[in-house]
């Protein structure tokens, strides 16, 4: 069965620090997709990135970067020079393509607090 | 475009009452989903639909029913609410793979 583990329940940093959020997944599928979502205090879920299992290139978007390593089944998320606005709960998710759908299995989330 | 909308935003029910949550999307997505979010549990899939007129069970379907009579709408029903159904409910939609899901703003439901 698909599984996503986010071992860090809460992280607290001071503004401008770099922070890495860990995500480890389990799947028997050879083709799969990984996602990161952000849930700010306002409660909505914001899509950040999608990565397919055939593309192990790291991705960078501004202060955000993602490190995908199939060998360790990990898809870690790094925020460089964190800001207060980065405070949120971050969810990692794995595709579960059963029944013709694109279901997602979510980790339990990591709550990031960035202090000024 | 409004994206994914949910009605209502908040609701308080008494045990045993029924209600329907409405999800609407204007992105012409084939797939729609209902999740619940509980503290420390992440998001768990209740039911999903891969097209108009079709629905399927997710991870935690008990106590809920769904219908998708129109492509743009996905309804979640609670026939006899229980306190264990106190949660935040999110609807999402997506295109076929590969695609991310787009989420609605959520409905906070309290059952007393």
Coordinates of C-alpha atoms in Angstrom, one line a residue:
Chain A
X1 CA 0.0 0.0 0.0
X2 CA 1.1 3.6 -0.6
X3 CA 2.4 5.4 2.4
X4 CA 3.9 8.8 3.1
X5 CA 5.9 9.6 6.2
X6 CA 6.7 13.1 7.4
X7 CA 8.6 12.4 10.5
X8 CA 8.9 16.0 11.6
X9 CA 5.7 17.0 13.2
X10 CA 6.7 20.6 14.0
X11 CA 9.8 22.7 13.2
X12 CA 10.5 26.2 14.5
X13 CA 13.2 28.4 13.0
X14 CA 14.2 32.0 13.0
X15 CA 13.7 34.1 10.0
X16 CA 16.5 33.8 7.3
X17 CA 17.4 30.3 8.4
X18 CA 17.3 27.5 5.9
X19 CA 15.0 24.7 6.7
X20 CA 14.4 21.2 5.2
X21 CA 11.2 19.3 5.4
X22 CA 11.6 15.5 5.0
X23 CA 9.3 13.2 3.1
X24 CA 9.7 9.5 2.8
X25 CA 7.4 7.4 0.7
X26 CA 6.5 3.8 0.0
X27 CA 5.1 2.4 -3.2
X28 CA 5.2 -0.6 -5.4
X29 CA 4.3 1.4 -8.5
X30 CA 7.0 2.0 -11.0
X31 CA 5.3 5.2 -12.3
X32 CA 4.1 7.5 -9.6
X33 CA 3.9 11.2 -8.8
X34 CA 4.9 13.1 -5.7
X35 CA 3.5 16.4 -4.6
X36 CA 3.9 19.1 -2.0
X37 CA 1.1 21.3 -0.7
X38 CA 1.2 24.3 1.7
X39 CA -1.6 25.0 4.2
X40 CA -1.2 28.5 5.6
X41 CA -3.0 29.5 8.8
X42 CA -6.0 30.7 6.7
X43 CA -6.6 27.0 5.9
X44 CA -6.6 26.6 2.2
X45 CA -4.4 24.1 0.5
X46 CA -2.0 25.4 -2.0
X47 CA -0.3 23.3 -4.6
X48 CA 3.5 23.8 -4.7
X49 CA 5.0 21.1 -7.0
X50 CA 4.5 17.8 -8.8
X51 CA 7.3 15.5 -9.6
X52 CA 7.1 12.2 -11.6
X53 CA 9.1 9.1 -10.8
X54 CA 11.2 9.3 -13.9
X55 CA 12.6 12.7 -13.3
X56 CA 15.1 12.8 -10.5
X57 CA 16.4 16.3 -11.3
X58 CA 16.2 18.7 -8.4
X59 CA 13.9 21.6 -8.9
X60 CA 14.3 25.1 -7.7
X61 CA 11.7 27.8 -7.6
X62 CA 12.9 31.0 -6.0
X63 CA 13.6 30.2 -2.3
X64 CA 12.1 26.8 -2.6
X65 CA 13.9 23.7 -3.8
X66 CA 13.1 20.0 -3.9
X67 CA 15.4 17.0 -3.7
X68 CA 14.0 13.8 -5.2
X69 CA 16.0 10.6 -4.5
X70 CA 14.5 7.3 -5.7
X71 CA 17.3 5.3 -4.0
X72 CA 16.1 6.5 -0.6
X73 CA 12.4 7.0 -1.5
X74 CA 12.6 10.6 -0.4
X75 CA 11.3 13.9 -1.7
X76 CA 12.6 16.6 0.6
X77 CA 11.7 20.2 0.5
X78 CA 14.1 23.0 1.4
X79 CA 13.2 26.7 2.1
X80 CA 16.2 28.9 1.8
X81 CA 16.3 32.2 3.8
X82 CA 12.9 31.5 5.5
X83 CA 10.4 34.2 6.0
X84 CA 7.5 34.6 8.4
X85 CA 5.1 34.1 5.5
X86 CA 6.5 30.6 5.1
X87 CA 4.8 29.6 8.4
X88 CA 2.3 26.9 7.5
X89 CA 1.7 23.2 7.5
X90 CA 3.3 21.5 4.6
X91 CA 2.0 18.2 3.2
X92 CA 3.8 15.7 1.1
X93 CA 1.6 13.4 -1.0
X94 CA 2.0 10.4 -3.3
X95 CA -0.3 9.4 -6.2
X96 CA -2.3 6.2 -5.8
X97 CA -3.8 5.4 -9.2
X98 CA -6.5 2.9 -8.3
X99 CA -9.8 2.8 -10.0
X100 CA -8.7 5.0 -12.8
X101 CA -8.4 8.0 -10.5
X102 CA -5.5 10.0 -9.3
X103 CA -6.0 9.6 -5.6
X104 CA -3.5 11.1 -3.3
X105 CA -2.1 9.6 -0.1
X106 CA -1.0 12.4 2.2
X107 CA 1.6 12.5 5.0
X108 CA 0.4 13.9 8.3
X109 CA 2.1 17.2 7.6
X110 CA 4.9 19.2 9.1
X111 CA 4.0 22.5 10.9
X112 CA 6.7 25.1 10.2
X113 CA 6.8 28.2 12.3
X114 CA 9.2 31.0 11.2
X115 CA 9.8 33.4 14.0
X116 CA 10.9 37.0 13.3
Chain B
X1 CA -12.6 31.5 -12.7
X2 CA -13.7 30.6 -9.2
X3 CA -11.8 27.3 -9.2
X4 CA -13.3 24.9 -6.6
X5 CA -16.0 26.3 -4.3
X6 CA -17.6 24.7 -1.3
X7 CA -20.9 25.4 0.4
X8 CA -21.3 26.0 3.3
X9 CA -18.1 27.3 5.0
X10 CA -19.3 26.4 8.5
X11 CA -22.0 24.3 9.9
X12 CA -23.0 23.0 13.3
X13 CA -25.2 19.9 13.5
X14 CA -26.8 17.9 16.3
X15 CA -26.2 14.2 16.5
X16 CA -28.5 12.4 14.1
X17 CA -29.2 15.3 11.8
X18 CA -28.4 15.1 8.2
X19 CA -26.8 17.5 5.7
X20 CA -25.3 17.8 2.3
X21 CA -22.0 19.6 1.4
X22 CA -21.8 21.0 -2.1
X23 CA -18.6 21.2 -4.1
X24 CA -18.5 22.9 -7.5
X25 CA -15.6 23.4 -9.9
X26 CA -15.5 25.4 -13.1
X27 CA -12.3 23.9 -14.5
X28 CA -14.0 21.1 -16.5
X29 CA -12.1 18.5 -14.4
X30 CA -13.0 14.9 -14.8
X31 CA -12.0 13.8 -11.3
X32 CA -13.4 15.0 -8.0
X33 CA -12.6 14.1 -4.4
X34 CA -13.8 14.6 -0.8
X35 CA -11.3 14.5 2.0
X36 CA -11.5 15.1 5.7
X37 CA -8.8 16.7 7.8
X38 CA -8.4 16.0 11.5
X39 CA -5.7 17.2 13.8
X40 CA -2.5 15.2 13.4
X41 CA -4.1 12.9 10.7
X42 CA -3.4 14.8 7.5
X43 CA -6.0 14.5 4.8
X44 CA -7.9 11.2 4.3
X45 CA -10.0 10.4 1.3
X46 CA -13.7 9.8 1.9
X47 CA -15.0 9.2 -1.6
X48 CA -14.0 10.1 -5.1
X49 CA -15.4 10.3 -8.7
X50 CA -13.7 9.7 -12.0
X51 CA -16.6 11.1 -14.0
X52 CA -20.2 12.1 -14.1
X53 CA -22.4 9.4 -12.7
X54 CA -19.6 7.4 -11.1
X55 CA -18.4 7.3 -7.5
X56 CA -16.1 5.1 -5.5
X57 CA -15.1 4.7 -1.8
X58 CA -11.9 6.1 -0.4
X59 CA -10.1 5.3 2.8
X60 CA -12.8 6.4 5.3
X61 CA -16.2 6.2 3.5
X62 CA -18.4 4.9 6.4
X63 CA -21.2 7.3 7.4
X64 CA -21.0 9.3 4.1
X65 CA -22.6 9.1 0.7
X66 CA -21.8 11.0 -2.4
X67 CA -23.4 11.8 -5.8
X68 CA -22.1 13.3 -9.0
X69 CA -25.0 14.0 -11.2
X70 CA -23.3 16.8 -13.1
X71 CA -19.6 16.9 -14.0
X72 CA -19.1 20.2 -12.2
X73 CA -20.7 19.2 -8.9
X74 CA -19.8 16.6 -6.3
X75 CA -22.1 16.3 -3.2
X76 CA -21.2 14.8 0.1
X77 CA -24.0 13.7 2.4
X78 CA -24.2 12.8 6.0
X79 CA -27.4 10.9 6.7
X80 CA -27.1 10.7 10.5
X81 CA -24.3 12.9 11.8
X82 CA -22.1 11.7 14.7
X83 CA -19.6 13.6 16.8
X84 CA -16.8 11.6 15.1
X85 CA -17.7 13.4 11.9
X86 CA -16.6 16.7 13.4
X87 CA -13.9 17.7 11.0
X88 CA -12.8 20.0 8.2
X89 CA -14.0 18.8 4.8
X90 CA -12.1 19.6 1.6
X91 CA -13.2 19.0 -1.9
X92 CA -10.7 18.8 -4.7
X93 CA -10.7 18.3 -8.5
X94 CA -8.1 17.3 -11.1
X95 CA -7.6 16.3 -14.7
X96 CA -6.5 12.8 -15.5
X97 CA -2.9 11.8 -14.6
X98 CA -0.5 13.5 -14.5
X99 CA -2.2 16.2 -12.6
X100 CA -2.2 17.9 -9.3
X101 CA -5.5 18.3 -7.4
X102 CA -7.0 21.7 -6.8
X103 CA -8.7 22.2 -3.5
X104 CA -11.7 24.2 -2.3
X105 CA -11.5 26.4 0.8
X106 CA -12.9 23.8 3.1
X107 CA -16.1 23.4 5.3
X108 CA -15.7 23.3 9.0
X109 CA -18.4 20.9 10.5
X110 CA -19.1 20.5 14.1
X111 CA -21.4 17.7 15.4
X112 CA -22.6 18.1 18.9

